[in-house]
Amino acid sequence: MPHDLHALARAAVRLVRRKTGRPYSLMQFTQEAFAAQLRVIAETYNDGRAIEPDAEPLEPGKAV
């Protein structure tokens, strides 16, 4: 993950903690972000149907 994106995510986590006074972790942020993006992809590319799990490894991607 690019450093600037990671820094923004940390800032968002701290903002939620400050504004709500509740515990909020980078892991929770990441899980919520993954779930939100999976919903977008399912709606956009899978006719709104849930995406089924796929255990096959992906080819290596380019470094960012």
PDB file of N, CA, C and O in Angstrom:
ATOM      1  N   MET A   1       0.845  -1.172   0.000  1.00  0.00           N
ATOM      2  CA  MET A   1       0.000   0.000   0.000  1.00  0.00           C
ATOM      3  C   MET A   1       0.895   1.241   0.000  1.00  0.00           C
ATOM      4  O   MET A   1       1.856   1.286   0.764  1.00  0.00           O
ATOM      5  N   PRO A   2       0.574   2.220  -0.811  1.00  0.00           N
ATOM      6  CA  PRO A   2       1.377   3.446  -0.805  1.00  0.00           C
ATOM      7  C   PRO A   2       1.335   4.128   0.565  1.00  0.00           C
ATOM      8  O   PRO A   2       0.312   4.112   1.253  1.00  0.00           O
ATOM      9  N   HIS A   3       2.469   4.713   0.934  1.00  0.00           N
ATOM     10  CA  HIS A   3       2.589   5.340   2.247  1.00  0.00           C
ATOM     11  C   HIS A   3       1.515   6.408   2.483  1.00  0.00           C
ATOM     12  O   HIS A   3       0.929   6.471   3.568  1.00  0.00           O
ATOM     13  N   ASP A   4       1.226   7.224   1.473  1.00  0.00           N
ATOM     14  CA  ASP A   4       0.250   8.297   1.670  1.00  0.00           C
ATOM     15  C   ASP A   4      -1.157   7.755   1.906  1.00  0.00           C
ATOM     16  O   ASP A   4      -1.906   8.292   2.723  1.00  0.00           O
ATOM     17  N   LEU A   5      -1.510   6.662   1.251  1.00  0.00           N
ATOM     18  CA  LEU A   5      -2.819   6.050   1.462  1.00  0.00           C
ATOM     19  C   LEU A   5      -2.905   5.445   2.869  1.00  0.00           C
ATOM     20  O   LEU A   5      -3.928   5.574   3.553  1.00  0.00           O
ATOM     21  N   HIS A   6      -1.816   4.823   3.308  1.00  0.00           N
ATOM     22  CA  HIS A   6      -1.769   4.253   4.655  1.00  0.00           C
ATOM     23  C   HIS A   6      -1.884   5.360   5.699  1.00  0.00           C
ATOM     24  O   HIS A   6      -2.608   5.217   6.697  1.00  0.00           O
ATOM     25  N   ALA A   7      -1.210   6.474   5.479  1.00  0.00           N
ATOM     26  CA  ALA A   7      -1.278   7.595   6.414  1.00  0.00           C
ATOM     27  C   ALA A   7      -2.697   8.162   6.485  1.00  0.00           C
ATOM     28  O   ALA A   7      -3.168   8.530   7.571  1.00  0.00           O
ATOM     29  N   LEU A   8      -3.393   8.239   5.356  1.00  0.00           N
ATOM     30  CA  LEU A   8      -4.780   8.702   5.359  1.00  0.00           C
ATOM     31  C   LEU A   8      -5.686   7.747   6.124  1.00  0.00           C
ATOM     32  O   LEU A   8      -6.582   8.179   6.861  1.00  0.00           O
ATOM     33  N   ALA A   9      -5.466   6.454   5.964  1.00  0.00           N
ATOM     34  CA  ALA A   9      -6.267   5.466   6.685  1.00  0.00           C
ATOM     35  C   ALA A   9      -6.055   5.599   8.192  1.00  0.00           C
ATOM     36  O   ALA A   9      -7.013   5.550   8.970  1.00  0.00           O
ATOM     37  N   ARG A  10      -4.795   5.767   8.618  1.00  0.00           N
ATOM     38  CA  ARG A  10      -4.517   5.960  10.051  1.00  0.00           C
ATOM     39  C   ARG A  10      -5.213   7.216  10.566  1.00  0.00           C
ATOM     40  O   ARG A  10      -5.798   7.227  11.653  1.00  0.00           O
ATOM     41  N   ALA A  11      -5.159   8.286   9.783  1.00  0.00           N
ATOM     42  CA  ALA A  11      -5.820   9.531  10.188  1.00  0.00           C
ATOM     43  C   ALA A  11      -7.330   9.334  10.310  1.00  0.00           C
ATOM     44  O   ALA A  11      -7.956   9.862  11.238  1.00  0.00           O
ATOM     45  N   ALA A  12      -7.917   8.584   9.406  1.00  0.00           N
ATOM     46  CA  ALA A  12      -9.360   8.320   9.457  1.00  0.00           C
ATOM     47  C   ALA A  12      -9.725   7.531  10.708  1.00  0.00           C
ATOM     48  O   ALA A  12     -10.730   7.818  11.371  1.00  0.00           O
ATOM     49  N   VAL A  13      -8.904   6.537  11.046  1.00  0.00           N
ATOM     50  CA  VAL A  13      -9.145   5.740  12.251  1.00  0.00           C
ATOM     51  C   VAL A  13      -9.102   6.641  13.486  1.00  0.00           C
ATOM     52  O   VAL A  13      -9.981   6.598  14.352  1.00  0.00           O
ATOM     53  N   ARG A  14      -8.091   7.494  13.569  1.00  0.00           N
ATOM     54  CA  ARG A  14      -7.982   8.405  14.714  1.00  0.00           C
ATOM     55  C   ARG A  14      -9.148   9.383  14.768  1.00  0.00           C
ATOM     56  O   ARG A  14      -9.648   9.720  15.842  1.00  0.00           O
ATOM     57  N   LEU A  15      -9.606   9.839  13.607  1.00  0.00           N
ATOM     58  CA  LEU A  15     -10.743  10.747  13.548  1.00  0.00           C
ATOM     59  C   LEU A  15     -12.003  10.082  14.104  1.00  0.00           C
ATOM     60  O   LEU A  15     -12.730  10.685  14.903  1.00  0.00           O
ATOM     61  N   VAL A  16     -12.262   8.855  13.681  1.00  0.00           N
ATOM     62  CA  VAL A  16     -13.428   8.129  14.196  1.00  0.00           C
ATOM     63  C   VAL A  16     -13.319   7.978  15.710  1.00  0.00           C
ATOM     64  O   VAL A  16     -14.295   8.199  16.443  1.00  0.00           O
ATOM     65  N   ARG A  17     -12.139   7.613  16.209  1.00  0.00           N
ATOM     66  CA  ARG A  17     -11.946   7.458  17.658  1.00  0.00           C
ATOM     67  C   ARG A  17     -12.239   8.763  18.392  1.00  0.00           C
ATOM     68  O   ARG A  17     -12.923   8.772  19.416  1.00  0.00           O
ATOM     69  N   ARG A  18     -11.694   9.876  17.876  1.00  0.00           N
ATOM     70  CA  ARG A  18     -11.890  11.180  18.530  1.00  0.00           C
ATOM     71  C   ARG A  18     -13.350  11.620  18.511  1.00  0.00           C
ATOM     72  O   ARG A  18     -13.878  12.084  19.499  1.00  0.00           O
ATOM     73  N   LYS A  19     -13.983  11.476  17.365  1.00  0.00           N
ATOM     74  CA  LYS A  19     -15.346  11.973  17.208  1.00  0.00           C
ATOM     75  C   LYS A  19     -16.386  11.106  17.911  1.00  0.00           C
ATOM     76  O   LYS A  19     -17.421  11.611  18.327  1.00  0.00           O
ATOM     77  N   THR A  20     -16.128   9.808  18.007  1.00  0.00           N
ATOM     78  CA  THR A  20     -17.132   8.912  18.596  1.00  0.00           C
ATOM     79  C   THR A  20     -16.789   8.479  20.014  1.00  0.00           C
ATOM     80  O   THR A  20     -17.670   8.032  20.740  1.00  0.00           O
ATOM     81  N   GLY A  21     -15.500   8.544  20.373  1.00  0.00           N
ATOM     82  CA  GLY A  21     -15.083   8.060  21.685  1.00  0.00           C
ATOM     83  C   GLY A  21     -15.116   6.548  21.805  1.00  0.00           C
ATOM     84  O   GLY A  21     -14.992   6.002  22.891  1.00  0.00           O
ATOM     85  N   ARG A  22     -15.265   5.882  20.691  1.00  0.00           N
ATOM     86  CA  ARG A  22     -15.317   4.410  20.738  1.00  0.00           C
ATOM     87  C   ARG A  22     -14.055   3.809  20.153  1.00  0.00           C
ATOM     88  O   ARG A  22     -13.364   4.448  19.364  1.00  0.00           O
ATOM     89  N   PRO A  23     -13.764   2.581  20.529  1.00  0.00           N
ATOM     90  CA  PRO A  23     -12.601   1.908  19.938  1.00  0.00           C
ATOM     91  C   PRO A  23     -12.825   1.685  18.438  1.00  0.00           C
ATOM     92  O   PRO A  23     -13.937   1.362  18.018  1.00  0.00           O
ATOM     93  N   TYR A  24     -11.814   1.890  17.667  1.00  0.00           N
ATOM     94  CA  TYR A  24     -11.881   1.671  16.224  1.00  0.00           C
ATOM     95  C   TYR A  24     -10.459   1.373  15.777  1.00  0.00           C
ATOM     96  O   TYR A  24      -9.536   2.110  16.095  1.00  0.00           O
ATOM     97  N   SER A  25     -10.277   0.278  15.064  1.00  0.00           N
ATOM     98  CA  SER A  25      -8.931  -0.155  14.690  1.00  0.00           C
ATOM     99  C   SER A  25      -8.713  -0.063  13.187  1.00  0.00           C
ATOM    100  O   SER A  25      -9.675   0.006  12.400  1.00  0.00           O
ATOM    101  N   LEU A  26      -7.451  -0.080  12.814  1.00  0.00           N
ATOM    102  CA  LEU A  26      -7.122  -0.113  11.394  1.00  0.00           C
ATOM    103  C   LEU A  26      -7.650  -1.400  10.770  1.00  0.00           C
ATOM    104  O   LEU A  26      -8.092  -1.391   9.611  1.00  0.00           O
ATOM    105  N   MET A  27      -7.662  -2.489  11.522  1.00  0.00           N
ATOM    106  CA  MET A  27      -8.223  -3.747  11.012  1.00  0.00           C
ATOM    107  C   MET A  27      -9.721  -3.588  10.731  1.00  0.00           C
ATOM    108  O   MET A  27     -10.213  -4.032   9.687  1.00  0.00           O
ATOM    109  N   GLN A  28     -10.446  -2.948  11.638  1.00  0.00           N
ATOM    110  CA  GLN A  28     -11.878  -2.733  11.415  1.00  0.00           C
ATOM    111  C   GLN A  28     -12.087  -1.853  10.182  1.00  0.00           C
ATOM    112  O   GLN A  28     -12.938  -2.138   9.340  1.00  0.00           O
ATOM    113  N   PHE A  29     -11.299  -0.783  10.065  1.00  0.00           N
ATOM    114  CA  PHE A  29     -11.369   0.090   8.900  1.00  0.00           C
ATOM    115  C   PHE A  29     -11.142  -0.714   7.618  1.00  0.00           C
ATOM    116  O   PHE A  29     -11.888  -0.589   6.641  1.00  0.00           O
ATOM    117  N   THR A  30     -10.109  -1.553   7.625  1.00  0.00           N
ATOM    118  CA  THR A  30      -9.760  -2.347   6.448  1.00  0.00           C
ATOM    119  C   THR A  30     -10.877  -3.324   6.090  1.00  0.00           C
ATOM    120  O   THR A  30     -11.251  -3.456   4.913  1.00  0.00           O
ATOM    121  N   GLN A  31     -11.426  -3.998   7.081  1.00  0.00           N
ATOM    122  CA  GLN A  31     -12.520  -4.937   6.814  1.00  0.00           C
ATOM    123  C   GLN A  31     -13.734  -4.223   6.238  1.00  0.00           C
ATOM    124  O   GLN A  31     -14.365  -4.716   5.293  1.00  0.00           O
ATOM    125  N   GLU A  32     -14.052  -3.048   6.785  1.00  0.00           N
ATOM    126  CA  GLU A  32     -15.187  -2.280   6.271  1.00  0.00           C
ATOM    127  C   GLU A  32     -14.924  -1.793   4.843  1.00  0.00           C
ATOM    128  O   GLU A  32     -15.832  -1.795   4.005  1.00  0.00           O
ATOM    129  N   ALA A  33     -13.694  -1.383   4.578  1.00  0.00           N
ATOM    130  CA  ALA A  33     -13.349  -0.931   3.229  1.00  0.00           C
ATOM    131  C   ALA A  33     -13.443  -2.080   2.223  1.00  0.00           C
ATOM    132  O   ALA A  33     -13.972  -1.910   1.118  1.00  0.00           O
ATOM    133  N   PHE A  34     -12.932  -3.247   2.603  1.00  0.00           N
ATOM    134  CA  PHE A  34     -13.029  -4.415   1.721  1.00  0.00           C
ATOM    135  C   PHE A  34     -14.495  -4.750   1.450  1.00  0.00           C
ATOM    136  O   PHE A  34     -14.884  -4.977   0.299  1.00  0.00           O
ATOM    137  N   ALA A  35     -15.311  -4.775   2.493  1.00  0.00           N
ATOM    138  CA  ALA A  35     -16.729  -5.122   2.334  1.00  0.00           C
ATOM    139  C   ALA A  35     -17.430  -4.117   1.424  1.00  0.00           C
ATOM    140  O   ALA A  35     -18.216  -4.507   0.552  1.00  0.00           O
ATOM    141  N   ALA A  36     -17.140  -2.834   1.601  1.00  0.00           N
ATOM    142  CA  ALA A  36     -17.763  -1.806   0.762  1.00  0.00           C
ATOM    143  C   ALA A  36     -17.354  -1.968  -0.697  1.00  0.00           C
ATOM    144  O   ALA A  36     -18.192  -1.867  -1.601  1.00  0.00           O
ATOM    145  N   GLN A  37     -16.081  -2.225  -0.944  1.00  0.00           N
ATOM    146  CA  GLN A  37     -15.619  -2.377  -2.328  1.00  0.00           C
ATOM    147  C   GLN A  37     -16.172  -3.658  -2.950  1.00  0.00           C
ATOM    148  O   GLN A  37     -16.506  -3.676  -4.144  1.00  0.00           O
ATOM    149  N   LEU A  38     -16.300  -4.716  -2.168  1.00  0.00           N
ATOM    150  CA  LEU A  38     -16.902  -5.950  -2.683  1.00  0.00           C
ATOM    151  C   LEU A  38     -18.353  -5.713  -3.101  1.00  0.00           C
ATOM    152  O   LEU A  38     -18.807  -6.237  -4.127  1.00  0.00           O
ATOM    153  N   ARG A  39     -19.086  -4.898  -2.332  1.00  0.00           N
ATOM    154  CA  ARG A  39     -20.468  -4.570  -2.713  1.00  0.00           C
ATOM    155  C   ARG A  39     -20.493  -3.797  -4.034  1.00  0.00           C
ATOM    156  O   ARG A  39     -21.322  -4.064  -4.905  1.00  0.00           O
ATOM    157  N   VAL A  40     -19.588  -2.837  -4.189  1.00  0.00           N
ATOM    158  CA  VAL A  40     -19.525  -2.053  -5.435  1.00  0.00           C
ATOM    159  C   VAL A  40     -19.226  -2.964  -6.619  1.00  0.00           C
ATOM    160  O   VAL A  40     -19.876  -2.881  -7.669  1.00  0.00           O
ATOM    161  N   ILE A  41     -18.247  -3.844  -6.468  1.00  0.00           N
ATOM    162  CA  ILE A  41     -17.872  -4.742  -7.571  1.00  0.00           C
ATOM    163  C   ILE A  41     -18.993  -5.721  -7.886  1.00  0.00           C
ATOM    164  O   ILE A  41     -19.280  -5.986  -9.063  1.00  0.00           O
ATOM    165  N   ALA A  42     -19.650  -6.258  -6.860  1.00  0.00           N
ATOM    166  CA  ALA A  42     -20.766  -7.183  -7.086  1.00  0.00           C
ATOM    167  C   ALA A  42     -21.878  -6.480  -7.863  1.00  0.00           C
ATOM    168  O   ALA A  42     -22.435  -7.043  -8.815  1.00  0.00           O
ATOM    169  N   GLU A  43     -22.188  -5.247  -7.477  1.00  0.00           N
ATOM    170  CA  GLU A  43     -23.247  -4.496  -8.143  1.00  0.00           C
ATOM    171  C   GLU A  43     -22.855  -4.128  -9.578  1.00  0.00           C
ATOM    172  O   GLU A  43     -23.648  -4.268 -10.505  1.00  0.00           O
ATOM    173  N   THR A  44     -21.621  -3.716  -9.759  1.00  0.00           N
ATOM    174  CA  THR A  44     -21.167  -3.219 -11.053  1.00  0.00           C
ATOM    175  C   THR A  44     -20.867  -4.335 -12.053  1.00  0.00           C
ATOM    176  O   THR A  44     -21.202  -4.226 -13.234  1.00  0.00           O
ATOM    177  N   TYR A  45     -20.230  -5.393 -11.591  1.00  0.00           N
ATOM    178  CA  TYR A  45     -19.714  -6.416 -12.510  1.00  0.00           C
ATOM    179  C   TYR A  45     -20.348  -7.798 -12.363  1.00  0.00           C
ATOM    180  O   TYR A  45     -20.045  -8.687 -13.141  1.00  0.00           O
ATOM    181  N   ASN A  46     -21.203  -7.988 -11.347  1.00  0.00           N
ATOM    182  CA  ASN A  46     -21.761  -9.320 -11.119  1.00  0.00           C
ATOM    183  C   ASN A  46     -23.282  -9.265 -11.017  1.00  0.00           C
ATOM    184  O   ASN A  46     -23.889 -10.057 -10.296  1.00  0.00           O
ATOM    185  N   ASP A  47     -23.885  -8.314 -11.718  1.00  0.00           N
ATOM    186  CA  ASP A  47     -25.346  -8.171 -11.758  1.00  0.00           C
ATOM    187  C   ASP A  47     -25.980  -8.104 -10.376  1.00  0.00           C
ATOM    188  O   ASP A  47     -27.087  -8.606 -10.169  1.00  0.00           O
ATOM    189  N   GLY A  48     -25.259  -7.528  -9.409  1.00  0.00           N
ATOM    190  CA  GLY A  48     -25.799  -7.375  -8.069  1.00  0.00           C
ATOM    191  C   GLY A  48     -25.749  -8.619  -7.209  1.00  0.00           C
ATOM    192  O   GLY A  48     -26.160  -8.598  -6.057  1.00  0.00           O
ATOM    193  N   ARG A  49     -25.233  -9.702  -7.769  1.00  0.00           N
ATOM    194  CA  ARG A  49     -25.146 -10.955  -7.005  1.00  0.00           C
ATOM    195  C   ARG A  49     -23.874 -10.963  -6.170  1.00  0.00           C
ATOM    196  O   ARG A  49     -22.859 -10.397  -6.551  1.00  0.00           O
ATOM    197  N   ALA A  50     -23.939 -11.653  -5.028  1.00  0.00           N
ATOM    198  CA  ALA A  50     -22.762 -11.791  -4.170  1.00  0.00           C
ATOM    199  C   ALA A  50     -21.638 -12.483  -4.936  1.00  0.00           C
ATOM    200  O   ALA A  50     -21.885 -13.332  -5.805  1.00  0.00           O
ATOM    201  N   ILE A  51     -20.427 -12.120  -4.609  1.00  0.00           N
ATOM    202  CA  ILE A  51     -19.252 -12.738  -5.229  1.00  0.00           C
ATOM    203  C   ILE A  51     -18.920 -13.999  -4.443  1.00  0.00           C
ATOM    204  O   ILE A  51     -18.880 -13.977  -3.209  1.00  0.00           O
ATOM    205  N   GLU A  52     -18.702 -15.077  -5.158  1.00  0.00           N
ATOM    206  CA  GLU A  52     -18.361 -16.350  -4.509  1.00  0.00           C
ATOM    207  C   GLU A  52     -16.860 -16.400  -4.211  1.00  0.00           C
ATOM    208  O   GLU A  52     -16.058 -15.877  -4.991  1.00  0.00           O
ATOM    209  N   PRO A  53     -16.474 -17.047  -3.112  1.00  0.00           N
ATOM    210  CA  PRO A  53     -15.040 -17.163  -2.787  1.00  0.00           C
ATOM    211  C   PRO A  53     -14.264 -17.877  -3.891  1.00  0.00           C
ATOM    212  O   PRO A  53     -14.795 -18.736  -4.591  1.00  0.00           O
ATOM    213  N   ASP A  54     -13.004 -17.522  -4.039  1.00  0.00           N
ATOM    214  CA  ASP A  54     -12.111 -18.109  -5.037  1.00  0.00           C
ATOM    215  C   ASP A  54     -10.758 -18.312  -4.361  1.00  0.00           C
ATOM    216  O   ASP A  54     -10.107 -17.345  -3.971  1.00  0.00           O
ATOM    217  N   ALA A  55     -10.340 -19.553  -4.205  1.00  0.00           N
ATOM    218  CA  ALA A  55      -9.102 -19.866  -3.495  1.00  0.00           C
ATOM    219  C   ALA A  55      -7.875 -19.913  -4.409  1.00  0.00           C
ATOM    220  O   ALA A  55      -6.751 -20.054  -3.929  1.00  0.00           O
ATOM    221  N   GLU A  56      -8.080 -19.792  -5.709  1.00  0.00           N
ATOM    222  CA  GLU A  56      -6.949 -19.864  -6.638  1.00  0.00           C
ATOM    223  C   GLU A  56      -6.068 -18.618  -6.492  1.00  0.00           C
ATOM    224  O   GLU A  56      -6.568 -17.489  -6.513  1.00  0.00           O
ATOM    225  N   PRO A  57      -4.755 -18.807  -6.351  1.00  0.00           N
ATOM    226  CA  PRO A  57      -3.871 -17.645  -6.194  1.00  0.00           C
ATOM    227  C   PRO A  57      -3.919 -16.727  -7.412  1.00  0.00           C
ATOM    228  O   PRO A  57      -4.109 -17.192  -8.545  1.00  0.00           O
ATOM    229  N   LEU A  58      -3.770 -15.445  -7.172  1.00  0.00           N
ATOM    230  CA  LEU A  58      -3.691 -14.468  -8.257  1.00  0.00           C
ATOM    231  C   LEU A  58      -2.250 -14.347  -8.729  1.00  0.00           C
ATOM    232  O   LEU A  58      -1.318 -14.607  -7.976  1.00  0.00           O
ATOM    233  N   GLU A  59      -2.098 -13.939  -9.976  1.00  0.00           N
ATOM    234  CA  GLU A  59      -0.763 -13.663 -10.491  1.00  0.00           C
ATOM    235  C   GLU A  59      -0.208 -12.421  -9.767  1.00  0.00           C
ATOM    236  O   GLU A  59      -0.986 -11.571  -9.358  1.00  0.00           O
ATOM    237  N   PRO A  60       1.092 -12.326  -9.627  1.00  0.00           N
ATOM    238  CA  PRO A  60       1.662 -11.155  -8.942  1.00  0.00           C
ATOM    239  C   PRO A  60       1.298  -9.860  -9.679  1.00  0.00           C
ATOM    240  O   PRO A  60       1.255  -9.828 -10.905  1.00  0.00           O
ATOM    241  N   GLY A  61       1.014  -8.842  -8.915  1.00  0.00           N
ATOM    242  CA  GLY A  61       0.689  -7.553  -9.486  1.00  0.00           C
ATOM    243  C   GLY A  61       1.905  -6.654  -9.506  1.00  0.00           C
ATOM    244  O   GLY A  61       2.978  -6.997  -8.980  1.00  0.00           O
ATOM    245  N   LYS A  62       1.749  -5.498 -10.103  1.00  0.00           N
ATOM    246  CA  LYS A  62       2.828  -4.517 -10.153  1.00  0.00           C
ATOM    247  C   LYS A  62       2.930  -3.794  -8.810  1.00  0.00           C
ATOM    248  O   LYS A  62       1.918  -3.523  -8.174  1.00  0.00           O
ATOM    249  N   ALA A  63       4.111  -3.485  -8.394  1.00  0.00           N
ATOM    250  CA  ALA A  63       4.321  -2.704  -7.179  1.00  0.00           C
ATOM    251  C   ALA A  63       3.829  -1.288  -7.409  1.00  0.00           C
ATOM    252  O   ALA A  63       3.965  -0.743  -8.497  1.00  0.00           O
ATOM    253  N   VAL A  64       3.227  -0.701  -6.381  1.00  0.00           N
ATOM    254  CA  VAL A  64       2.753   0.685  -6.512  1.00  0.00           C
ATOM    255  C   VAL A  64       3.645   1.623  -5.736  1.00  0.00           C
ATOM    256  O   VAL A  64       4.319   1.291  -4.839  1.00  0.00           O
TER     257      VAL A  64
END
